[in-house]
Amino acid sequence: MAAKSPVAAALLAKLDVGRPAVAMAAHTPLAAKLAAEAGFNAIWGSGFELSAAYAVPDASILPMGTHLEMMRAMGEVQPAPVIADIDTGFGNAVNVAYAIPRYAAAGVAAVVMEDKSFPKDSSLRPGGRQELVSIAEFQGKVEAAQATGDMLVIARTEALIAGLGQEEALRRGAAYAEAGADAVLIHSKQKTPEEVLAFCRAWPGQVPLVLVPTSYPQLSFAEVAALGKVGLIICGNHAIRAAVGAMRRVFRRILEDGGIGTVEAEIASVAEVFALQDDARMRDLERRYLR
Ligand code: SPV
Ligand code: MG
């Protein structure tokens, strides 16, 4: 296993099971910057959000390069570590071995890789295609990821999503930790947290767990911390859903009201957007170098 990069080591130190880190999803560098500004510990480079931003399904439709470039761009404009959602790793362990150094070069702190077969389908999609690769195959992918990069490798099991039960989920989590995963993401799409809580309580604690509580939003961060097993909570899609809701409201109002005047007070000012574009830096450059 390669030594961790400074940004990966810093993120690993934040995966505190007594006080879990919280990551916010992003689909653009601007969303990542807003999440960091709000105080989130990390940026979730969500495949669901990026797919939605391109208005295509989260089903291995977007090419790796599109996601990779977004991770690099998110890291460039804000200080929080980027956790890249690399889905299945874009194929088998060989594909993983070629993908990982590229994500490392893009400066990401961690990758999350799931044990579904390629092409994947969204975990949250009702009736989605949830086929898993074998434990041995996924262990090979985790080993390939650890051997070819210096980031955290978070192994994600979809056993509960696929309806395979707690025993299989625990078996897979343990096997992935044994293969060298730095953390295990356990995903559930139950409408209540019972399923995921049962997994957490049964987890022996070899490595920290990671939760994405989209389907069971009633579970508070404090309740997760009290379990003493979870190092990271990911808010999986709240940037794109906030953006969709806000755009729909404003677009509708403008057409209904026959002008842009009435929405002015509820949208960001142009000055705010200039600030997010780091206009101050450009003014400094203009002053120094433009002759
Ligand atoms: C994502 O945000 O892309 C995820 C989380 O992988 S989920 O959509 O819940 O599978
Ligand atoms: Mg995803």
mmCIF file of C-alpha atoms and ligand atoms in Angstrom:
data_model
loop_
_atom_site.group_PDB
_atom_site.id
_atom_site.type_symbol
_atom_site.label_atom_id
_atom_site.label_comp_id
_atom_site.label_asym_id
_atom_site.label_seq_id
_atom_site.Cartn_x
_atom_site.Cartn_y
_atom_site.Cartn_z
ATOM 1 C CA MET A 1 0.000 0.000 0.000
ATOM 2 C CA ALA A 2 1.435 3.395 -1.037
ATOM 3 C CA ALA A 3 1.920 6.085 1.631
ATOM 4 C CA LYS A 4 -1.032 8.460 1.766
ATOM 5 C CA SER A 5 -0.791 11.920 0.201
ATOM 6 C CA PRO A 6 -0.946 14.830 2.706
ATOM 7 C CA VAL A 7 -4.551 15.603 1.709
ATOM 8 C CA ALA A 8 -5.533 11.927 2.139
ATOM 9 C CA ALA A 9 -3.794 11.692 5.508
ATOM 10 C CA ALA A 10 -5.580 14.849 6.663
ATOM 11 C CA LEU A 11 -8.954 13.420 5.637
ATOM 12 C CA LEU A 12 -8.181 10.084 7.324
ATOM 13 C CA ALA A 13 -7.489 11.974 10.566
ATOM 14 C CA LYS A 14 -10.976 13.505 10.293
ATOM 15 C CA LEU A 15 -12.732 10.116 10.063
ATOM 16 C CA ASP A 16 -13.335 10.183 13.799
ATOM 17 C CA VAL A 17 -15.967 7.643 14.879
ATOM 18 C CA GLY A 18 -16.723 9.761 17.951
ATOM 19 C CA ARG A 19 -17.283 12.860 15.830
ATOM 20 C CA PRO A 20 -17.908 11.930 12.186
ATOM 21 C CA ALA A 21 -16.831 14.257 9.379
ATOM 22 C CA VAL A 22 -19.648 15.519 7.142
ATOM 23 C CA ALA A 23 -19.289 15.791 3.358
ATOM 24 C CA MET A 24 -21.624 17.709 1.049
ATOM 25 C CA ALA A 25 -22.292 16.643 -2.515
ATOM 26 C CA ALA A 26 -21.348 18.912 -5.391
ATOM 27 C CA HIS A 27 -21.774 18.833 -9.154
ATOM 28 C CA THR A 28 -19.810 21.950 -10.105
ATOM 29 C CA PRO A 29 -16.786 23.783 -8.714
ATOM 30 C CA LEU A 30 -19.176 26.562 -7.643
ATOM 31 C CA ALA A 31 -21.269 24.113 -5.596
ATOM 32 C CA ALA A 32 -18.066 22.722 -4.051
ATOM 33 C CA LYS A 33 -16.988 26.237 -3.117
ATOM 34 C CA LEU A 34 -20.353 26.977 -1.494
ATOM 35 C CA ALA A 35 -20.177 23.702 0.474
ATOM 36 C CA ALA A 36 -16.695 24.527 1.763
ATOM 37 C CA GLU A 37 -17.809 28.057 2.610
ATOM 38 C CA ALA A 38 -20.740 26.620 4.612
ATOM 39 C CA GLY A 39 -18.262 24.609 6.687
ATOM 40 C CA PHE A 40 -18.549 21.036 5.421
ATOM 41 C CA ASN A 41 -15.461 18.919 6.078
ATOM 42 C CA ALA A 42 -15.255 17.471 2.573
ATOM 43 C CA ILE A 43 -16.793 17.580 -0.887
ATOM 44 C CA TRP A 44 -18.595 14.513 -2.231
ATOM 45 C CA GLY A 45 -17.850 14.256 -5.953
ATOM 46 C CA SER A 46 -21.177 12.555 -6.533
ATOM 47 C CA GLY A 47 -21.831 10.554 -9.679
ATOM 48 C CA PHE A 48 -25.555 11.031 -9.146
ATOM 49 C CA GLU A 49 -25.196 14.823 -8.991
ATOM 50 C CA LEU A 50 -22.910 15.077 -12.010
ATOM 51 C CA SER A 51 -25.131 12.753 -14.055
ATOM 52 C CA ALA A 52 -28.143 14.842 -13.056
ATOM 53 C CA ALA A 53 -26.301 18.032 -13.992
ATOM 54 C CA TYR A 54 -25.885 16.542 -17.484
ATOM 55 C CA ALA A 55 -29.537 15.387 -17.333
ATOM 56 C CA VAL A 56 -28.610 11.732 -17.890
ATOM 57 C CA PRO A 57 -29.159 8.706 -15.618
ATOM 58 C CA ASP A 58 -26.550 7.758 -12.996
ATOM 59 C CA ALA A 59 -25.838 4.505 -14.809
ATOM 60 C CA SER A 60 -22.234 4.624 -16.119
ATOM 61 C CA ILE A 61 -23.409 6.908 -18.936
ATOM 62 C CA LEU A 62 -20.934 9.770 -18.402
ATOM 63 C CA PRO A 63 -17.343 8.951 -19.384
ATOM 64 C CA MET A 64 -14.617 8.832 -16.744
ATOM 65 C CA GLY A 65 -12.923 11.911 -18.179
ATOM 66 C CA THR A 66 -15.978 14.078 -17.557
ATOM 67 C CA HIS A 67 -16.079 13.085 -13.880
ATOM 68 C CA LEU A 68 -12.307 13.277 -13.469
ATOM 69 C CA GLU A 69 -12.128 16.796 -14.901
ATOM 70 C CA MET A 70 -14.897 17.909 -12.531
ATOM 71 C CA MET A 71 -13.028 16.507 -9.511
ATOM 72 C CA ARG A 72 -9.875 18.376 -10.557
ATOM 73 C CA ALA A 73 -11.812 21.613 -11.087
ATOM 74 C CA MET A 74 -13.580 21.290 -7.711
ATOM 75 C CA GLY A 75 -10.256 20.870 -5.958
ATOM 76 C CA GLU A 76 -8.783 23.927 -7.631
ATOM 77 C CA VAL A 77 -11.238 26.510 -6.328
ATOM 78 C CA GLN A 78 -11.835 25.578 -2.693
ATOM 79 C CA PRO A 79 -9.872 24.124 0.241
ATOM 80 C CA ALA A 80 -11.987 21.115 1.364
ATOM 81 C CA PRO A 81 -10.774 17.633 0.385
ATOM 82 C CA VAL A 82 -12.578 16.039 -2.562
ATOM 83 C CA ILE A 83 -13.963 12.501 -2.214
ATOM 84 C CA ALA A 84 -14.433 11.129 -5.727
ATOM 85 C CA ASP A 85 -17.328 8.782 -6.385
ATOM 86 C CA ILE A 86 -15.764 6.460 -8.977
ATOM 87 C CA ASP A 87 -18.790 4.106 -9.080
ATOM 88 C CA THR A 88 -17.518 0.624 -10.021
ATOM 89 C CA GLY A 89 -14.049 1.874 -10.971
ATOM 90 C CA PHE A 90 -15.065 1.975 -14.656
ATOM 91 C CA GLY A 91 -14.773 -1.776 -15.231
ATOM 92 C CA ASN A 92 -12.643 -4.501 -13.692
ATOM 93 C CA ALA A 93 -9.465 -4.309 -11.556
ATOM 94 C CA VAL A 94 -7.381 -3.464 -14.639
ATOM 95 C CA ASN A 95 -9.603 -0.459 -15.372
ATOM 96 C CA VAL A 96 -9.269 0.536 -11.695
ATOM 97 C CA ALA A 97 -5.466 0.393 -11.932
ATOM 98 C CA TYR A 98 -5.544 2.862 -14.835
ATOM 99 C CA ALA A 99 -8.211 5.130 -13.333
ATOM 100 C CA ILE A 100 -6.671 5.562 -9.875
ATOM 101 C CA PRO A 101 -3.403 7.338 -10.837
ATOM 102 C CA ARG A 102 -5.459 9.799 -12.879
ATOM 103 C CA TYR A 103 -7.654 10.622 -9.869
ATOM 104 C CA ALA A 104 -4.512 10.925 -7.729
ATOM 105 C CA ALA A 105 -3.052 13.391 -10.247
ATOM 106 C CA ALA A 106 -6.319 15.360 -10.060
ATOM 107 C CA GLY A 107 -5.599 15.896 -6.351
ATOM 108 C CA VAL A 108 -8.536 14.021 -4.823
ATOM 109 C CA ALA A 109 -8.212 12.885 -1.197
ATOM 110 C CA ALA A 110 -10.294 9.725 -1.458
ATOM 111 C CA VAL A 111 -12.146 7.515 -3.866
ATOM 112 C CA VAL A 112 -15.314 5.588 -3.116
ATOM 113 C CA MET A 113 -15.705 2.416 -5.180
ATOM 114 C CA GLU A 114 -18.789 0.187 -5.067
ATOM 115 C CA ASP A 115 -19.132 -3.575 -5.497
ATOM 116 C CA LYS A 116 -21.776 -3.431 -8.249
ATOM 117 C CA SER A 117 -21.078 -4.818 -11.706
ATOM 118 C CA PHE A 118 -20.268 -2.431 -14.587
ATOM 119 C CA PRO A 119 -22.329 -0.733 -15.972
ATOM 120 C CA LYS A 120 -23.919 0.312 -12.696
ATOM 121 C CA ASP A 121 -27.394 1.601 -11.968
ATOM 122 C CA SER A 122 -28.336 4.168 -9.328
ATOM 123 C CA SER A 123 -28.787 2.634 -5.870
ATOM 124 C CA LEU A 124 -31.797 4.854 -5.220
ATOM 125 C CA ARG A 125 -33.718 4.043 -8.405
ATOM 126 C CA PRO A 126 -36.878 2.031 -7.704
ATOM 127 C CA GLY A 127 -36.507 -1.365 -9.378
ATOM 128 C CA GLY A 128 -32.911 -0.564 -10.369
ATOM 129 C CA ARG A 129 -30.487 -3.214 -11.656
ATOM 130 C CA GLN A 130 -28.393 -4.097 -8.607
ATOM 131 C CA GLU A 131 -25.995 -6.890 -9.548
ATOM 132 C CA LEU A 132 -22.886 -7.327 -7.429
ATOM 133 C CA VAL A 133 -19.480 -8.700 -8.415
ATOM 134 C CA SER A 134 -18.032 -11.515 -6.278
ATOM 135 C CA ILE A 135 -16.244 -10.726 -3.025
ATOM 136 C CA ALA A 136 -12.956 -12.009 -4.472
ATOM 137 C CA GLU A 137 -13.272 -9.823 -7.577
ATOM 138 C CA PHE A 138 -13.984 -6.725 -5.522
ATOM 139 C CA GLN A 139 -11.101 -7.458 -3.143
ATOM 140 C CA GLY A 140 -8.871 -7.448 -6.244
ATOM 141 C CA LYS A 141 -10.266 -4.044 -7.206
ATOM 142 C CA VAL A 142 -9.621 -2.642 -3.714
ATOM 143 C CA GLU A 143 -6.059 -4.013 -3.797
ATOM 144 C CA ALA A 144 -5.508 -2.520 -7.269
ATOM 145 C CA ALA A 145 -6.761 0.863 -6.034
ATOM 146 C CA GLN A 146 -4.501 0.816 -2.975
ATOM 147 C CA ALA A 147 -1.485 -0.271 -5.020
ATOM 148 C CA THR A 148 -1.793 2.393 -7.714
ATOM 149 C CA GLY A 149 -2.692 5.533 -5.748
ATOM 150 C CA ASP A 150 -1.958 7.479 -2.577
ATOM 151 C CA MET A 151 -5.567 8.348 -1.721
ATOM 152 C CA LEU A 152 -7.970 6.836 0.779
ATOM 153 C CA VAL A 153 -9.815 3.913 -0.739
ATOM 154 C CA ILE A 154 -13.362 3.668 0.618
ATOM 155 C CA ALA A 155 -15.011 0.380 -0.322
ATOM 156 C CA ARG A 156 -18.764 0.527 -0.673
ATOM 157 C CA THR A 157 -20.964 -2.489 -0.390
ATOM 158 C CA GLU A 158 -24.334 -2.531 -2.064
ATOM 159 C CA ALA A 159 -25.377 -5.790 -0.413
ATOM 160 C CA LEU A 160 -28.307 -4.187 1.422
ATOM 161 C CA ILE A 161 -29.336 -2.244 -1.689
ATOM 162 C CA ALA A 162 -29.321 -5.537 -3.637
ATOM 163 C CA GLY A 163 -31.463 -7.186 -0.931
ATOM 164 C CA LEU A 164 -28.804 -9.725 0.081
ATOM 165 C CA GLY A 165 -29.231 -9.168 3.821
ATOM 166 C CA GLN A 166 -27.136 -8.195 6.828
ATOM 167 C CA GLU A 167 -24.964 -11.293 6.920
ATOM 168 C CA GLU A 168 -23.788 -10.819 3.343
ATOM 169 C CA ALA A 169 -23.295 -7.083 3.912
ATOM 170 C CA LEU A 170 -21.152 -7.745 6.993
ATOM 171 C CA ARG A 171 -19.199 -10.467 5.166
ATOM 172 C CA ARG A 172 -18.472 -8.096 2.300
ATOM 173 C CA GLY A 173 -17.535 -5.185 4.565
ATOM 174 C CA ALA A 174 -15.093 -7.362 6.498
ATOM 175 C CA ALA A 175 -13.585 -8.804 3.299
ATOM 176 C CA TYR A 176 -13.031 -5.327 1.863
ATOM 177 C CA ALA A 177 -11.391 -4.087 5.087
ATOM 178 C CA GLU A 178 -9.167 -7.163 4.955
ATOM 179 C CA ALA A 179 -8.241 -6.290 1.349
ATOM 180 C CA GLY A 180 -6.990 -2.908 2.576
ATOM 181 C CA ALA A 181 -9.953 -0.512 2.380
ATOM 182 C CA ASP A 182 -9.454 2.521 4.623
ATOM 183 C CA ALA A 183 -13.199 2.715 5.346
ATOM 184 C CA VAL A 184 -16.378 0.862 4.368
ATOM 185 C CA LEU A 185 -19.463 2.619 3.032
ATOM 186 C CA ILE A 186 -22.666 0.794 3.866
ATOM 187 C CA HIS A 187 -25.581 1.944 1.743
ATOM 188 C CA SER A 188 -29.287 1.377 2.378
ATOM 189 C CA LYS A 189 -32.378 2.704 0.677
ATOM 190 C CA GLN A 190 -34.822 1.795 3.424
ATOM 191 C CA LYS A 191 -37.088 4.659 4.426
ATOM 192 C CA THR A 192 -36.118 4.222 8.082
ATOM 193 C CA PRO A 193 -32.609 3.877 9.552
ATOM 194 C CA GLU A 194 -33.177 0.476 11.253
ATOM 195 C CA GLU A 195 -31.399 -1.557 8.569
ATOM 196 C CA VAL A 196 -28.301 0.614 8.546
ATOM 197 C CA LEU A 197 -28.296 0.931 12.356
ATOM 198 C CA ALA A 198 -28.360 -2.868 12.699
ATOM 199 C CA PHE A 199 -25.350 -3.087 10.373
ATOM 200 C CA CYS A 200 -23.467 -0.418 12.316
ATOM 201 C CA ARG A 201 -24.126 -2.101 15.672
ATOM 202 C CA ALA A 202 -22.936 -5.474 14.333
ATOM 203 C CA TRP A 203 -19.839 -3.986 12.655
ATOM 204 C CA PRO A 204 -16.737 -5.067 14.611
ATOM 205 C CA GLY A 205 -14.998 -1.775 13.858
ATOM 206 C CA GLN A 206 -11.940 -2.822 11.813
ATOM 207 C CA VAL A 207 -12.214 0.460 9.877
ATOM 208 C CA PRO A 208 -14.613 3.419 10.150
ATOM 209 C CA LEU A 209 -17.975 3.197 8.392
ATOM 210 C CA VAL A 210 -19.411 5.746 5.979
ATOM 211 C CA LEU A 211 -23.156 6.485 5.653
ATOM 212 C CA VAL A 212 -25.205 8.244 2.953
ATOM 213 C CA PRO A 213 -28.542 8.821 4.749
ATOM 214 C CA THR A 214 -30.518 10.102 1.727
ATOM 215 C CA SER A 215 -33.352 7.585 2.151
ATOM 216 C CA TYR A 216 -33.568 7.844 5.940
ATOM 217 C CA PRO A 217 -33.091 11.609 6.506
ATOM 218 C CA GLN A 218 -34.627 11.478 9.970
ATOM 219 C CA LEU A 219 -31.329 10.079 11.349
ATOM 220 C CA SER A 220 -29.456 13.023 12.880
ATOM 221 C CA PHE A 221 -25.691 13.492 12.818
ATOM 222 C CA ALA A 222 -25.690 13.268 16.637
ATOM 223 C CA GLU A 223 -27.398 9.852 16.514
ATOM 224 C CA VAL A 224 -24.778 8.652 14.016
ATOM 225 C CA ALA A 225 -21.957 9.921 16.240
ATOM 226 C CA ALA A 226 -23.450 8.077 19.229
ATOM 227 C CA LEU A 227 -22.978 4.749 17.410
ATOM 228 C CA GLY A 228 -19.194 5.156 17.660
ATOM 229 C CA LYS A 229 -18.692 3.315 14.357
ATOM 230 C CA VAL A 230 -19.117 5.927 11.628
ATOM 231 C CA GLY A 231 -16.285 8.226 10.526
ATOM 232 C CA LEU A 232 -18.011 10.034 7.665
ATOM 233 C CA ILE A 233 -21.558 11.084 6.795
ATOM 234 C CA ILE A 234 -22.180 12.005 3.161
ATOM 235 C CA CYS A 235 -25.044 14.315 2.194
ATOM 236 C CA GLY A 236 -25.422 12.563 -1.135
ATOM 237 C CA ASN A 237 -27.395 14.869 -3.410
ATOM 238 C CA HIS A 238 -28.461 18.002 -1.568
ATOM 239 C CA ALA A 239 -26.657 20.465 -3.853
ATOM 240 C CA ILE A 240 -28.395 19.358 -7.031
ATOM 241 C CA ARG A 241 -31.777 19.017 -5.311
ATOM 242 C CA ALA A 242 -31.440 22.507 -3.808
ATOM 243 C CA ALA A 243 -30.468 23.856 -7.241
ATOM 244 C CA VAL A 244 -33.376 22.132 -9.026
ATOM 245 C CA GLY A 245 -35.891 23.426 -6.484
ATOM 246 C CA ALA A 246 -34.554 26.980 -6.593
ATOM 247 C CA MET A 247 -34.362 27.143 -10.410
ATOM 248 C CA ARG A 248 -37.859 25.737 -10.855
ATOM 249 C CA ARG A 249 -39.315 28.311 -8.440
ATOM 250 C CA VAL A 250 -37.540 31.292 -9.988
ATOM 251 C CA PHE A 251 -38.124 30.258 -13.630
ATOM 252 C CA ARG A 252 -41.846 29.783 -12.975
ATOM 253 C CA ARG A 253 -42.174 33.128 -11.185
ATOM 254 C CA ILE A 254 -40.462 35.073 -13.998
ATOM 255 C CA LEU A 255 -42.887 33.757 -16.615
ATOM 256 C CA GLU A 256 -45.902 34.118 -14.336
ATOM 257 C CA ASP A 257 -44.981 37.673 -13.381
ATOM 258 C CA GLY A 258 -43.987 38.693 -16.914
ATOM 259 C CA GLY A 259 -40.642 40.137 -15.833
ATOM 260 C CA ILE A 260 -37.536 39.565 -13.742
ATOM 261 C CA GLY A 261 -38.256 42.254 -11.167
ATOM 262 C CA THR A 262 -40.132 40.231 -8.533
ATOM 263 C CA VAL A 263 -37.508 37.496 -8.120
ATOM 264 C CA GLU A 264 -34.671 39.953 -7.602
ATOM 265 C CA ALA A 265 -34.846 39.810 -3.800
ATOM 266 C CA GLU A 266 -34.750 36.023 -3.599
ATOM 267 C CA ILE A 267 -31.823 35.265 -5.918
ATOM 268 C CA ALA A 268 -28.106 35.865 -5.411
ATOM 269 C CA SER A 269 -26.899 39.281 -6.509
ATOM 270 C CA VAL A 270 -24.490 39.653 -9.397
ATOM 271 C CA ALA A 271 -21.984 41.002 -6.856
ATOM 272 C CA GLU A 272 -22.229 37.742 -4.901
ATOM 273 C CA VAL A 273 -21.469 35.779 -8.046
ATOM 274 C CA PHE A 274 -18.483 38.023 -8.841
ATOM 275 C CA ALA A 275 -17.150 37.284 -5.340
ATOM 276 C CA LEU A 276 -17.529 33.530 -5.916
ATOM 277 C CA GLN A 277 -15.579 33.968 -9.153
ATOM 278 C CA ASP A 278 -12.774 35.477 -7.024
ATOM 279 C CA ASP A 279 -13.006 38.849 -8.688
ATOM 280 C CA ALA A 280 -10.701 40.232 -5.980
ATOM 281 C CA ARG A 281 -7.873 38.118 -7.350
ATOM 282 C CA MET A 282 -8.423 39.357 -10.874
ATOM 283 C CA ARG A 283 -8.406 42.984 -9.652
ATOM 284 C CA ASP A 284 -5.083 42.288 -7.990
ATOM 285 C CA LEU A 285 -3.673 40.751 -11.188
ATOM 286 C CA GLU A 286 -4.954 43.680 -13.237
ATOM 287 C CA ARG A 287 -3.299 46.162 -10.898
ATOM 288 C CA ARG A 288 0.026 44.355 -10.938
ATOM 289 C CA TYR A 289 0.467 43.213 -14.489
ATOM 290 C CA LEU A 290 -1.872 44.925 -16.946
ATOM 291 C CA ARG A 291 -0.040 47.789 -18.668
HETATM 292 C C1 SPV B 1 -23.964 9.451 -5.447
HETATM 293 O O1 SPV B 1 -24.275 10.515 -4.892
HETATM 294 O O2 SPV B 1 -23.619 9.377 -6.629
HETATM 295 C C2 SPV B 1 -23.994 8.196 -4.682
HETATM 296 C C3 SPV B 1 -24.907 8.083 -3.543
HETATM 297 O O3 SPV B 1 -23.307 7.281 -5.066
HETATM 298 S S1 SPV B 1 -26.372 7.370 -4.127
HETATM 299 O O4 SPV B 1 -26.888 8.192 -5.205
HETATM 300 O O5 SPV B 1 -27.275 7.313 -2.996
HETATM 301 O O6 SPV B 1 -26.057 6.027 -4.610
HETATM 302 MG MG MG B 2 -22.731 7.454 -6.983
#
